[in-house]
Short mmCIF file of C-alpha atoms in Angstrom, two decimals:
data_model
loop_
_atom_site.label_atom_id
_atom_site.label_comp_id
_atom_site.label_asym_id
_atom_site.label_seq_id
_atom_site.Cartn_x
_atom_site.Cartn_y
_atom_site.Cartn_z
CA MET A 222 121.92 103.91 93.81
CA LYS A 223 118.48 102.26 93.56
CA LEU A 224 115.93 103.32 96.15
CA MET A 225 113.36 100.70 97.19
CA VAL A 226 110.26 102.57 98.35
CA THR A 227 107.75 100.53 100.37
CA ALA A 228 104.33 101.91 101.19
CA VAL A 229 104.16 101.13 104.92
CA GLY A 230 100.70 100.03 106.04
CA TYR A 231 99.25 100.58 102.56
CA GLY A 232 97.03 97.51 102.79
CA ASN A 233 95.70 98.39 106.26
CA ALA A 234 95.10 101.96 105.29
CA GLU A 235 93.19 100.73 102.26
CA ALA A 236 91.02 98.52 104.45
CA ILE A 237 90.28 101.44 106.77
CA ALA A 238 89.44 103.60 103.79
CA GLY A 239 87.07 100.87 102.65
CA ARG A 240 85.32 100.80 106.01
CA SER A 241 85.08 104.53 106.23
CA ALA A 242 83.62 104.68 102.74
CA GLY A 243 80.44 103.13 104.06
CA SER A 244 80.25 105.38 107.09
CA VAL A 245 81.83 108.70 106.41
CA GLY A 246 83.13 110.44 109.55
CA LEU A 247 82.64 107.39 111.84
CA ILE A 248 86.28 106.49 112.68
CA SER A 249 86.87 104.85 116.03
CA ASN A 250 89.56 105.87 118.51
CA GLY A 251 91.40 102.61 117.80
CA ASP A 252 91.44 103.27 114.08
CA LEU A 253 92.58 106.85 114.65
CA ALA A 254 95.46 105.65 116.81
CA TYR A 255 96.42 103.09 114.22
CA ILE A 256 96.41 105.68 111.43
CA THR A 257 98.51 108.06 113.56
CA CYS A 258 101.06 105.30 114.21
CA GLN A 259 101.24 104.29 110.54
CA SER A 260 101.54 107.96 109.52
CA ALA A 261 104.49 108.44 111.87
CA GLN A 262 106.22 105.37 110.44
CA TRP A 263 105.59 106.64 106.87
CA GLN A 264 106.95 110.11 107.66
CA SER A 265 110.02 108.55 109.24
CA THR A 266 110.61 106.39 106.20
CA CYS A 267 110.13 109.39 103.84
CA ALA A 268 112.61 111.43 105.86
CA VAL A 269 115.25 108.72 105.51
CA LEU A 270 114.60 108.37 101.79
CA THR A 271 114.67 112.13 101.29
CA SER A 272 118.01 112.36 103.06
CA GLN A 273 119.42 109.54 100.93
CA CYS A 274 118.13 111.14 97.70
CA THR A 275 119.58 114.52 98.65
CA ASN A 276 122.99 113.09 99.48
CA GLN A 277 123.06 111.01 96.30
CA ALA A 278 122.00 113.99 94.13
CA GLU A 279 124.69 116.15 95.69
CA LYS A 280 127.33 113.51 95.05
CA GLU A 281 126.26 112.99 91.46
CA SER A 282 126.16 116.73 90.68
CA GLY A 283 129.47 117.36 92.34
CA LEU A 284 128.09 119.78 94.89
CA VAL A 285 129.64 118.14 97.97
CA ARG A 286 132.76 120.07 98.93
CA ALA A 287 135.43 119.36 101.47
CA GLU A 288 134.51 120.93 104.78
CA SER A 289 136.74 123.52 106.41
CA GLY A 290 138.05 123.29 109.95
CA ASN A 291 134.88 124.74 111.47
CA GLY A 292 132.65 122.14 109.75
CA LYS A 293 131.13 124.61 107.23
CA LEU A 294 131.78 125.34 103.55
CA ASP A 295 134.09 128.31 103.23
CA LYS A 296 133.15 131.28 101.03
CA PHE A 297 135.20 130.03 98.09
CA ASP A 298 133.32 126.73 98.06
CA GLN A 299 129.98 128.49 98.37
CA ASP A 300 130.76 130.74 95.39
CA ALA A 301 132.00 127.77 93.36
CA THR A 302 128.86 125.83 94.23
CA PHE A 303 126.65 128.72 93.13
CA LYS A 304 128.53 129.20 89.89
CA GLU A 305 128.47 125.52 89.03
CA THR A 306 124.80 125.22 89.82
CA PHE A 307 123.78 128.11 87.58
CA LYS A 308 126.47 127.94 84.90
CA ASP A 309 124.08 126.34 82.42
CA LEU A 310 121.44 129.03 82.89
CA VAL A 311 123.47 131.70 81.13
CA THR A 312 123.37 129.68 77.91
CA LEU A 313 119.58 129.58 77.75
CA PRO A 314 118.01 131.63 74.95
CA LYS A 315 116.92 135.11 75.86
CA PRO A 316 113.17 135.72 75.48
CA LEU A 317 112.30 137.92 72.52
CA SER A 318 111.09 141.41 73.23
CA ILE A 319 109.03 143.74 71.06
CA SER A 320 112.19 145.57 70.00
CA ASP A 321 113.78 142.27 68.95
CA LEU A 322 110.85 141.49 66.68
CA SER A 323 111.15 144.83 64.93
CA LYS A 324 114.72 144.09 63.79
CA PRO A 325 115.41 142.42 60.43
CA PRO A 326 116.26 138.72 60.79
CA THR A 327 119.94 137.77 60.83
CA HIS A 328 120.68 134.18 59.94
CA GLY A 329 124.44 134.33 60.17
CA PHE A 330 125.03 133.35 56.54
CA ARG A 331 125.01 134.93 53.11
CA LEU A 332 122.01 134.49 50.88
CA LYS A 333 122.66 131.80 48.26
CA VAL A 334 121.45 132.76 44.79
CA ALA A 335 121.47 130.25 41.92
CA TYR A 336 122.11 131.33 38.33
CA GLN A 337 122.77 129.58 35.03
CA GLY A 338 126.34 129.66 33.78
CA VAL A 339 129.83 129.96 35.23
CA PRO A 340 131.47 132.88 37.10
CA GLY A 341 131.58 135.91 34.84
CA ALA A 342 128.19 135.27 33.23
CA TYR A 343 125.71 138.12 32.89
CA SER A 344 123.36 136.18 35.15
CA GLU A 345 125.95 136.43 37.92
CA LEU A 346 125.99 140.20 37.49
CA ALA A 347 122.19 140.21 37.71
CA ALA A 348 122.34 138.15 40.92
CA ALA A 349 124.76 140.68 42.41
CA LYS A 350 122.45 143.56 41.56
CA ALA A 351 119.35 141.78 42.83
CA TYR A 352 120.97 140.58 46.07
CA PRO A 353 124.12 142.53 46.96
CA ASP A 354 126.70 140.57 48.97
CA CYS A 355 125.02 137.27 48.10
CA GLU A 356 126.80 133.98 47.51
CA ALA A 357 126.28 133.28 43.82
CA VAL A 358 125.77 129.58 43.02
CA PRO A 359 126.55 128.65 39.38
CA CYS A 360 124.38 125.99 37.69
CA GLU A 361 124.95 124.18 34.41
CA GLN A 362 121.39 124.53 33.13
CA PHE A 363 118.28 126.61 33.84
CA GLU A 364 116.58 123.46 35.13
CA ALA A 365 119.33 122.99 37.72
CA ALA A 366 118.82 126.54 39.03
CA PHE A 367 115.11 125.87 39.58
CA GLN A 368 115.83 122.60 41.35
CA ALA A 369 118.54 124.16 43.52
CA VAL A 370 115.90 126.41 45.10
CA GLU A 371 113.27 123.67 45.37
CA LEU A 372 115.73 121.32 47.10
CA TRP A 373 116.86 124.04 49.56
CA LEU A 374 120.39 124.07 48.10
CA SER A 375 119.88 127.74 47.30
CA ASP A 376 117.66 130.49 48.71
CA ARG A 377 116.86 132.30 45.46
CA ALA A 378 117.36 132.00 41.72
CA VAL A 379 117.95 134.79 39.20
CA LEU A 380 117.20 133.78 35.61
CA PRO A 381 116.82 135.74 32.34
CA ILE A 382 113.33 135.95 30.88
CA GLU A 383 113.65 138.40 27.96
CA ASN A 384 116.14 140.53 26.05
CA SER A 385 115.44 143.80 24.28
CA LEU A 386 117.04 142.47 21.06
CA GLY A 387 116.64 138.70 21.17
CA GLY A 388 113.16 138.59 22.71
CA SER A 389 111.88 136.01 25.20
CA ILE A 390 113.83 133.11 26.67
CA HIS A 391 111.17 130.50 25.99
CA ARG A 392 112.86 127.76 27.99
CA ASN A 393 112.38 129.70 31.21
CA TYR A 394 108.71 130.38 30.45
CA ASP A 395 108.17 126.63 30.22
CA LEU A 396 110.11 126.03 33.45
CA LEU A 397 108.03 128.64 35.30
CA LEU A 398 104.98 126.50 34.64
CA ARG A 399 106.67 123.18 35.37
CA HIS A 400 108.06 124.24 38.76
CA ARG A 401 106.27 125.74 41.75
CA LEU A 402 108.58 128.67 42.45
CA HIS A 403 107.25 132.21 42.84
CA ILE A 404 108.45 135.39 41.17
CA VAL A 405 109.48 137.80 43.94
CA GLY A 406 111.24 140.50 41.93
CA GLU A 407 112.85 141.58 38.69
CA VAL A 408 116.14 143.19 37.74
CA GLN A 409 117.38 144.65 34.45
CA ILE A 410 120.98 144.83 33.25
CA ALA A 411 122.55 146.51 30.23
CA VAL A 412 124.48 143.89 28.28
CA HIS A 413 127.92 145.07 27.14
CA HIS A 414 129.57 142.49 24.87
CA CYS A 415 133.34 142.22 24.41
CA LEU A 416 135.43 140.12 22.03
CA LEU A 417 137.95 138.17 24.09
CA GLY A 418 141.06 136.18 23.16
CA LEU A 419 144.21 134.73 24.66
CA PRO A 420 146.96 137.22 25.60
CA GLY A 421 148.96 138.26 22.54
CA VAL A 422 146.26 137.29 20.04
CA LYS A 423 145.07 139.89 17.53
CA LYS A 424 141.54 140.16 16.21
CA GLU A 425 142.81 139.39 12.72
CA HIS A 426 144.16 136.02 13.91
CA LEU A 427 140.76 134.65 14.85
CA ARG A 428 139.11 132.01 12.67
CA ARG A 429 136.20 131.20 14.97
CA VAL A 430 134.10 132.98 17.63
CA ILE A 431 132.09 131.07 20.25
CA SER A 432 129.40 132.31 22.64
CA HIS A 433 125.77 131.94 23.65
CA PRO A 434 123.41 131.91 20.63
CA GLN A 435 121.78 135.21 21.63
CA ALA A 436 125.18 136.87 22.10
CA LEU A 437 126.21 135.75 18.63
CA ALA A 438 122.95 137.12 17.21
CA GLN A 439 123.36 140.42 19.05
CA CYS A 440 126.83 140.90 17.49
CA GLU A 441 125.83 139.88 13.95
CA TYR A 442 127.16 143.02 12.23
CA THR A 443 130.62 142.85 13.82
CA LEU A 444 131.03 139.11 13.20
CA SER A 445 129.94 139.47 9.56
CA LYS A 446 132.63 142.07 8.96
CA MET A 447 135.24 139.81 10.56
CA GLY A 448 134.24 136.86 8.37
CA VAL A 449 134.69 134.28 11.13
CA ALA A 450 132.87 131.03 11.83
CA ARG A 451 130.43 131.04 14.72
CA GLU A 452 129.78 128.30 17.23
CA ALA A 453 127.10 128.33 19.94
CA VAL A 454 127.80 127.20 23.50
CA ASP A 455 125.74 127.20 26.71
CA ASP A 456 126.76 130.64 28.00
CA THR A 457 129.08 133.58 27.34
CA ALA A 458 131.39 133.11 30.33
CA GLY A 459 131.60 129.40 29.54
CA ALA A 460 132.99 130.32 26.12
CA ALA A 461 135.74 132.41 27.72
CA GLN A 462 136.51 129.59 30.17
CA PHE A 463 136.75 127.06 27.31
CA ILE A 464 139.27 129.17 25.38
CA ALA A 465 141.46 129.75 28.43
CA ALA A 466 141.37 126.07 29.48
CA ASN A 467 142.30 124.76 26.03
CA GLY A 468 144.70 127.48 24.87
CA LEU A 469 142.81 128.20 21.63
CA TYR A 470 144.75 130.97 19.87
CA ASP A 471 142.53 130.96 16.77
CA THR A 472 139.25 131.23 18.71
CA GLY A 473 137.61 134.23 20.32
CA ALA A 474 134.71 134.53 22.76
CA ILE A 475 131.92 137.06 23.20
CA ALA A 476 131.54 137.71 26.93
CA SER A 477 131.73 140.38 29.62
CA HIS A 478 134.59 142.43 31.08
CA ARG A 479 134.41 140.33 34.23
CA ALA A 480 134.83 137.10 32.25
CA ALA A 481 138.03 138.54 30.76
CA GLU A 482 139.37 139.31 34.22
CA ILE A 483 138.46 135.91 35.68
CA TYR A 484 139.95 133.80 32.87
CA GLY A 485 142.94 135.99 32.03
CA LEU A 486 141.90 136.94 28.50
CA ASP A 487 142.55 140.12 26.56
CA ILE A 488 139.73 142.37 25.34
CA LEU A 489 140.24 142.50 21.58
CA ALA A 490 137.18 144.69 20.92
CA ASP A 491 134.88 146.49 23.37
CA GLY A 492 131.14 147.04 22.96
CA ILE A 493 130.64 144.99 19.82
CA GLN A 494 126.84 144.54 20.15
CA ASP A 495 124.86 145.84 17.19
CA ASP A 496 122.57 147.96 19.39
CA SER A 497 123.84 149.86 22.39
CA GLY A 498 120.41 149.65 24.02
CA ASN A 499 120.84 145.95 24.79
CA VAL A 500 119.03 145.14 28.02
CA THR A 501 118.18 141.79 29.59
CA ARG A 502 115.41 141.40 32.15
CA PHE A 503 115.88 138.81 34.88
CA LEU A 504 113.35 137.29 37.29
CA MET A 505 114.06 136.63 40.97
CA LEU A 506 112.51 133.35 42.13
CA ALA A 507 111.86 131.95 45.61
CA ARG A 508 110.04 129.07 47.29
CA GLU A 509 107.50 131.38 48.94
CA PRO A 510 105.71 134.41 47.48
CA ILE A 511 106.05 137.88 48.96
CA ILE A 512 103.15 139.86 50.38
CA PRO A 513 101.89 142.28 47.70
CA ARG A 514 101.61 145.94 48.66
CA THR A 515 100.19 149.12 47.21
CA ASP A 516 102.72 151.65 48.55
CA ARG A 517 105.00 151.18 45.54
CA ARG A 518 104.70 150.11 41.91
CA PHE A 519 104.12 146.39 41.54
CA LYS A 520 103.99 144.04 38.59
CA THR A 521 102.04 140.77 38.45
CA SER A 522 102.75 137.81 36.16
CA ILE A 523 100.07 135.24 35.30
CA VAL A 524 99.58 132.32 32.91
CA PHE A 525 96.21 131.10 31.61
CA ALA A 526 94.58 128.96 28.93
CA LEU A 527 91.43 129.74 26.95
CA GLU A 528 88.82 127.66 25.22
CA GLU A 529 88.82 127.96 21.43
CA GLU A 530 86.03 130.37 20.48
CA PRO A 531 85.73 133.65 18.61
CA GLY A 532 86.85 136.63 20.67
CA ALA A 533 88.25 134.53 23.56
CA LEU A 534 91.54 136.41 23.76
CA PHE A 535 89.75 139.74 23.33
CA LYS A 536 87.56 138.93 26.34
CA ALA A 537 90.61 137.99 28.38
CA LEU A 538 92.47 141.21 27.61
CA SER A 539 89.36 143.37 28.07
CA ALA A 540 89.29 142.35 31.75
CA PHE A 541 92.40 144.50 32.19
CA ALA A 542 91.59 147.24 29.70
CA LEU A 543 88.22 147.99 31.34
CA ARG A 544 90.03 148.60 34.63
CA ASN A 545 92.79 150.76 33.14
CA ILE A 546 95.50 148.17 33.93
CA ASN A 547 98.54 148.40 31.68
CA LEU A 548 99.85 145.18 30.12
CA THR A 549 103.66 145.21 29.77
CA LYS A 550 104.17 141.76 28.26
CA ILE A 551 102.16 139.04 26.51
CA GLU A 552 103.68 135.76 25.41
CA SER A 553 102.03 132.64 23.96
CA ARG A 554 103.50 129.16 24.33
CA PRO A 555 102.06 125.86 23.06
CA GLN A 556 100.78 123.48 25.70
CA LYS A 557 103.16 120.55 26.08
CA ASN A 558 100.59 117.94 27.07
CA ARG A 559 98.01 118.80 24.37
CA PRO A 560 99.64 120.72 21.50
CA LEU A 561 96.76 120.16 19.06
CA ARG A 562 92.97 120.12 19.24
CA VAL A 563 91.08 118.32 16.50
CA VAL A 564 87.54 119.53 15.79
CA ASP A 565 85.18 117.45 13.67
CA ASP A 566 82.73 119.74 11.92
CA THR A 567 80.48 117.88 9.49
CA ASN A 568 79.86 121.01 7.47
CA HIS A 569 83.46 122.12 7.08
CA GLY A 570 85.47 118.96 7.68
CA ILE A 571 88.16 118.38 10.33
CA ALA A 572 90.06 121.35 11.76
CA LYS A 573 93.24 121.36 13.85
CA TYR A 574 93.95 124.10 16.34
CA PHE A 575 97.07 124.73 18.38
CA GLU A 576 96.50 124.83 22.12
CA TYR A 577 98.23 127.84 23.69
CA LEU A 578 99.13 129.12 27.11
CA PHE A 579 99.23 132.89 27.50
CA TYR A 580 101.75 134.57 29.79
CA ILE A 581 100.89 138.14 30.77
CA ASP A 582 102.67 140.79 32.87
CA PHE A 583 100.58 143.74 34.04
CA GLU A 584 101.31 146.80 36.17
CA ALA A 585 99.26 146.26 39.32
CA SER A 586 99.64 144.60 42.69
CA MET A 587 97.49 141.68 43.76
CA ALA A 588 96.62 143.85 46.75
CA ASP A 589 94.93 146.26 44.31
CA PRO A 590 91.16 145.61 44.02
CA ARG A 591 91.39 146.32 40.28
CA ALA A 592 93.75 143.37 39.80
CA GLN A 593 91.59 141.10 41.95
CA ASN A 594 88.46 142.00 39.98
CA ALA A 595 90.26 141.57 36.65
CA LEU A 596 91.43 138.07 37.57
CA GLY A 597 87.97 137.26 38.87
CA GLN A 598 86.48 138.16 35.50
CA LEU A 599 89.22 136.29 33.63
CA GLN A 600 88.63 133.16 35.68
CA GLU A 601 85.01 133.00 34.50
CA PHE A 602 86.01 131.87 31.01
CA ALA A 603 89.65 130.74 31.40
CA GLY A 604 90.06 126.99 31.55
CA PHE A 605 93.30 127.42 33.54
CA LEU A 606 94.72 130.36 35.51
CA ARG A 607 97.78 130.64 37.74
CA VAL A 608 99.46 133.64 39.34
CA LEU A 609 103.23 133.27 38.95
CA GLY A 610 104.03 136.18 41.23
CA SER A 611 103.22 139.73 42.30
CA TYR A 612 106.44 141.67 42.90
CA PRO A 613 107.99 145.17 42.95
CA MET A 614 108.98 146.65 39.60
CA ASP A 615 112.66 147.37 39.02
CA MET A 616 112.75 151.17 39.11
CA THR A 617 116.54 151.45 39.58
CA PRO A 618 118.83 152.72 36.82
CA ILE A 619 119.90 149.95 34.46
CA ALA A 620 123.33 148.85 35.63
CA PRO A 621 125.97 148.33 32.95
CA ALA A 622 127.56 144.89 32.95
CA LEU A 623 131.01 146.34 33.59
CA GLN A 624 131.13 146.30 37.36
CA ASN A 625 133.06 143.74 39.36
CA ILE A 626 131.49 141.48 41.91
CA SER A 627 133.17 141.54 45.28
#
């Protein structure tokens, strides 16, 4: 229903207002009577319109009920009217209290953690240790795991950065610089390699063994004694999956216990790594950094570049040594955009220098004044400096890679 509202006497009232503007307070009896009459007409019109609006609103909201014999709504209709009027109020969000803010957030879903490989990979075991009860998200390549977090397809990523036998995973050092993710934690896992094959196959029947290049290198002694060919693939669990999918009776895989369970393979030999102290360190990555603290042991990872001059690296490292800060890792990687620097010295000819980036891990939190002062000194002569993350050290016992993931 459209309501046509007409301002009764609006023009006359405006004229009176204009006259009174020149002589405030000088309103004649005739004008006062006219205003009183127009006011009465306006109030009458408003009353009619109000009644019409009320009736229309009641009809549209369904609040008009059939009257009982005495002309009033009975108690049932009154209760129904009340319930219908306020039924939507119970669904409104409850205001947060102080006690609500002290509780950990619950989002109603499992944390998604990206890792490189397929189910059964050691990276999946690391994700389970870093984030228990998480939803592990397999990725084909390390690059895909980084992008999964950046594109909000995953909440975290867990990626290997170094192994006690094979050394650093250089690809991930390069990706740390290329992407803008932050290191928020670390986790270490003992790697326990097994030789897997199809059911019924004996170790003597194998002519070839496939696995990740580092896994093959870590089992060099055992493979040499077997006299088998070796073939590198993207990951250990992927090797087990490939054998099971293609029914390769003459091929074995080096992978974990869990990979054997997932892909229905037999364990032909257990613990075939050359060194029992085989540990891989993984980094936990997120879109946002965590707040550094000093109430527990922290580690900070940085990357920087130096100008070529005598003693440049010594000066950089002395910023930490002078403050009694322990360095746990130092890694150099060539700069991708400028791998060489050519220097023209008329006395000694033309010299070519490699341009390096230096990755350093040190035992201190960014909340520690010592770390802040050390980076302040380093920044004075470093051409480039970036903090990759300040995060808690993994002080838990190293978990063997034998456990199942629920």
